[in-house]
């Protein structure tokens, strides 16, 4: 089985790429959805309340994006759980020719070592900031805090096998995805 990671910085379009592959009949896993499931777990919520005095994801997000020590604490709690679910996904699909995992924080989590190839979705910081402000209804400052909490694109791109740029329209991006699919020889 070939394991391909889809990554990119926040609001770059990686979820659209993953959804397009899934719609084409490919097996995919989105680690953001895995994270959502973990946050809904009662035992995990209890742990969060003990550490952060809240289990509310937005409140925790505000705490960790302005405090690196608290971010490390949260990562220490959640990354092992995400990794286990990812390994379960690999095991459940071991007979597939190819699987895709959308991993927004692939490099931050150190998960790149588990993949055969990596696709990076790139978009300019200004475009990502505008998308975040519009999509998540964030202030400019909060959008920039989220952007700045990730490793810069220029540090990630050299570690990737394929780069797909998403600074234009959705239609332009979908056309680039079709070219990438042909290059990768995937349905």
Tab-separated table of C-alpha atoms in Angstrom:
chain	number	residue	atom	x	y	z
A	1	UNK	CA	0.000	0.000	0.000
A	2	UNK	CA	1.243	3.443	-0.930
A	3	UNK	CA	0.560	6.051	1.756
A	4	UNK	CA	0.282	9.625	0.507
A	5	UNK	CA	-0.045	12.580	2.849
A	6	UNK	CA	-1.874	15.736	1.838
A	7	UNK	CA	-0.658	18.742	3.755
A	8	UNK	CA	-0.362	22.493	3.584
A	9	UNK	CA	-0.660	25.381	5.935
A	10	UNK	CA	-3.981	26.538	7.321
A	11	UNK	CA	-6.591	27.632	4.734
A	12	UNK	CA	-4.477	26.502	1.775
A	13	UNK	CA	-7.083	24.135	0.278
A	14	UNK	CA	-5.889	20.716	1.437
A	15	UNK	CA	-9.403	19.689	2.558
A	16	UNK	CA	-10.707	20.448	-0.927
A	17	UNK	CA	-7.963	18.258	-2.408
A	18	UNK	CA	-8.762	15.423	0.006
A	19	UNK	CA	-12.508	15.703	-0.702
A	20	UNK	CA	-11.841	15.618	-4.456
A	21	UNK	CA	-9.753	12.449	-4.132
A	22	UNK	CA	-12.455	10.877	-1.950
A	23	UNK	CA	-15.202	11.815	-4.435
A	24	UNK	CA	-13.121	10.101	-7.136
A	25	UNK	CA	-13.360	6.838	-5.162
A	26	UNK	CA	-10.018	6.965	-3.358
A	27	UNK	CA	-9.649	5.935	0.290
A	28	UNK	CA	-8.967	8.983	2.469
A	29	UNK	CA	-8.665	9.963	6.107
A	30	UNK	CA	-8.823	13.527	7.362
A	31	UNK	CA	-6.884	14.043	10.594
A	32	UNK	CA	-8.930	17.184	11.334
A	33	UNK	CA	-12.021	14.934	11.522
A	34	UNK	CA	-10.106	12.482	13.708
A	35	UNK	CA	-9.238	15.397	15.989
A	36	UNK	CA	-12.923	16.419	16.114
A	37	UNK	CA	-13.849	12.884	17.223
A	38	UNK	CA	-11.189	12.918	19.936
A	39	UNK	CA	-12.454	16.259	21.290
A	40	UNK	CA	-15.966	14.760	21.612
A	41	UNK	CA	-14.703	11.865	23.747
A	42	UNK	CA	-15.884	12.268	27.358
A	43	UNK	CA	-12.634	10.975	28.881
A	44	UNK	CA	-10.572	13.373	26.764
A	45	UNK	CA	-12.856	16.258	27.772
A	46	UNK	CA	-12.292	15.429	31.447
A	47	UNK	CA	-8.523	15.573	30.906
A	48	UNK	CA	-8.827	18.918	29.116
A	49	UNK	CA	-10.893	20.381	31.964
A	50	UNK	CA	-8.237	19.363	34.500
A	51	UNK	CA	-5.428	20.979	32.506
A	52	UNK	CA	-7.061	23.969	30.792
A	53	UNK	CA	-10.089	24.542	33.057
A	54	UNK	CA	-12.257	24.067	29.969
A	55	UNK	CA	-13.064	21.457	27.349
A	56	UNK	CA	-14.295	24.057	24.857
A	57	UNK	CA	-12.167	23.733	21.738
A	58	UNK	CA	-12.329	27.435	20.838
A	59	UNK	CA	-11.239	28.465	24.327
A	60	UNK	CA	-8.393	25.949	24.274
A	61	UNK	CA	-7.396	27.164	20.815
A	62	UNK	CA	-7.161	30.734	22.115
A	63	UNK	CA	-5.026	29.535	25.026
A	64	UNK	CA	-2.564	27.419	23.027
A	65	UNK	CA	-2.097	29.772	20.088
A	66	UNK	CA	-0.720	32.389	22.467
A	67	UNK	CA	1.187	30.057	24.813
A	68	UNK	CA	3.762	27.633	23.360
A	69	UNK	CA	4.074	25.646	26.607
A	70	UNK	CA	0.304	25.030	26.692
A	71	UNK	CA	0.422	24.081	22.993
A	72	UNK	CA	3.096	21.460	23.778
A	73	UNK	CA	0.910	20.119	26.586
A	74	UNK	CA	-2.077	19.799	24.258
A	75	UNK	CA	0.041	18.156	21.563
A	76	UNK	CA	1.346	15.667	24.128
A	77	UNK	CA	-2.244	14.685	24.890
A	78	UNK	CA	-3.727	14.554	21.423
A	79	UNK	CA	-0.966	13.538	19.002
A	80	UNK	CA	-0.591	9.963	20.330
A	81	UNK	CA	-4.359	9.483	19.954
A	82	UNK	CA	-4.348	10.853	16.393
A	83	UNK	CA	-1.353	8.675	15.504
A	84	UNK	CA	-3.098	5.553	16.790
A	85	UNK	CA	-6.224	6.287	14.736
A	86	UNK	CA	-4.034	6.875	11.668
A	87	UNK	CA	-2.272	3.529	12.209
A	88	UNK	CA	-5.682	1.834	12.610
A	89	UNK	CA	-6.711	3.379	9.270
A	90	UNK	CA	-3.554	2.025	7.616
A	91	UNK	CA	-4.216	-1.422	9.067
A	92	UNK	CA	-7.906	-1.417	8.013
A	93	UNK	CA	-6.915	-0.496	4.449
A	94	UNK	CA	-3.725	-2.557	4.102
A	95	UNK	CA	-5.034	-4.281	0.974
A	96	UNK	CA	-5.653	-1.005	-0.873
A	97	UNK	CA	-3.226	0.089	-3.575
A	98	UNK	CA	-3.147	3.679	-2.330
A	99	UNK	CA	-4.535	5.693	0.594
A	100	UNK	CA	-4.525	9.411	1.294
A	101	UNK	CA	-4.305	11.108	4.667
A	102	UNK	CA	-5.039	14.814	4.961
A	103	UNK	CA	-2.651	15.920	7.705
A	104	UNK	CA	-2.710	19.689	8.281
A	105	UNK	CA	0.106	19.602	10.836
A	106	UNK	CA	2.068	16.756	9.250
A	107	UNK	CA	5.500	18.251	9.932
A	108	UNK	CA	4.600	19.890	13.246
A	109	UNK	CA	3.449	16.461	14.510
A	110	UNK	CA	6.437	14.611	13.015
A	111	UNK	CA	4.103	12.319	11.036
A	112	UNK	CA	5.913	12.757	7.695
A	113	UNK	CA	7.980	9.640	8.448
A	114	UNK	CA	4.889	7.433	8.034
A	115	UNK	CA	4.287	8.327	4.367
A	116	UNK	CA	5.716	7.262	1.021
A	117	UNK	CA	4.931	10.573	-0.677
A	118	UNK	CA	3.720	14.012	0.362
A	119	UNK	CA	1.530	16.438	-1.581
A	120	UNK	CA	1.778	20.040	-0.403
A	121	UNK	CA	-1.015	22.533	-1.122
A	122	UNK	CA	0.499	25.998	-1.298
A	123	UNK	CA	-1.233	29.372	-1.069
A	124	UNK	CA	0.097	32.833	-0.298
A	125	UNK	CA	-0.123	34.068	3.270
A	126	UNK	CA	-2.419	36.940	2.293
A	127	UNK	CA	-4.874	34.629	0.564
A	128	UNK	CA	-4.835	32.209	3.507
A	129	UNK	CA	-5.385	35.092	5.922
A	130	UNK	CA	-8.393	36.327	3.917
A	131	UNK	CA	-9.822	32.802	3.734
A	132	UNK	CA	-9.449	32.373	7.506
A	133	UNK	CA	-11.084	35.717	8.245
A	134	UNK	CA	-14.000	34.872	5.962
A	135	UNK	CA	-14.349	31.135	6.711
A	136	UNK	CA	-13.731	31.173	10.471
A	137	UNK	CA	-14.975	34.721	11.115
A	138	UNK	CA	-11.670	35.639	12.769
A	139	UNK	CA	-10.089	38.992	13.346
A	140	UNK	CA	-6.999	39.762	11.299
A	141	UNK	CA	-4.873	39.334	14.441
A	142	UNK	CA	-6.309	35.895	15.296
A	143	UNK	CA	-5.963	34.747	11.697
A	144	UNK	CA	-2.291	35.775	11.729
A	145	UNK	CA	-1.743	34.022	15.081
A	146	UNK	CA	-3.012	30.768	13.563
A	147	UNK	CA	-0.888	31.241	10.441
A	148	UNK	CA	2.216	32.047	12.484
A	149	UNK	CA	1.745	29.011	14.754
A	150	UNK	CA	2.702	26.725	11.854
A	151	UNK	CA	6.060	26.057	10.265
A	152	UNK	CA	6.480	28.343	7.228
A	153	UNK	CA	5.724	26.967	3.755
A	154	UNK	CA	9.288	27.615	2.599
A	155	UNK	CA	10.551	25.153	5.224
A	156	UNK	CA	7.996	22.444	4.347
A	157	UNK	CA	8.001	22.542	0.541
A	158	UNK	CA	11.516	21.059	0.092
A	159	UNK	CA	10.378	18.012	2.092
A	160	UNK	CA	7.441	17.297	-0.256
A	161	UNK	CA	7.189	15.271	-3.459
A	162	UNK	CA	4.451	17.302	-5.148
A	163	UNK	CA	3.437	20.953	-4.803
A	164	UNK	CA	0.036	22.181	-5.953
A	165	UNK	CA	-0.575	25.941	-5.855
A	166	UNK	CA	-3.995	27.279	-4.845
A	167	UNK	CA	-3.948	31.053	-5.211
A	168	UNK	CA	-6.690	31.251	-7.843
A	169	UNK	CA	-10.282	30.159	-8.270
A	170	UNK	CA	-11.737	26.831	-7.202
A	171	UNK	CA	-12.028	25.835	-10.867
A	172	UNK	CA	-8.334	26.582	-11.472
A	173	UNK	CA	-7.420	24.502	-8.435
A	174	UNK	CA	-9.585	21.579	-9.571
A	175	UNK	CA	-7.883	21.658	-12.980
A	176	UNK	CA	-4.493	21.446	-11.223
A	177	UNK	CA	-5.774	18.514	-9.160
A	178	UNK	CA	-6.756	16.688	-12.357
A	179	UNK	CA	-3.232	17.182	-13.722
A	180	UNK	CA	-1.754	15.886	-10.456
A	181	UNK	CA	-4.037	12.838	-10.512
A	182	UNK	CA	-2.866	12.034	-14.039
A	183	UNK	CA	0.773	12.474	-12.988
A	184	UNK	CA	0.242	10.138	-10.023
A	185	UNK	CA	-1.766	7.707	-12.181
A	186	UNK	CA	-4.658	7.601	-9.725
A	187	UNK	CA	-8.411	7.463	-10.460
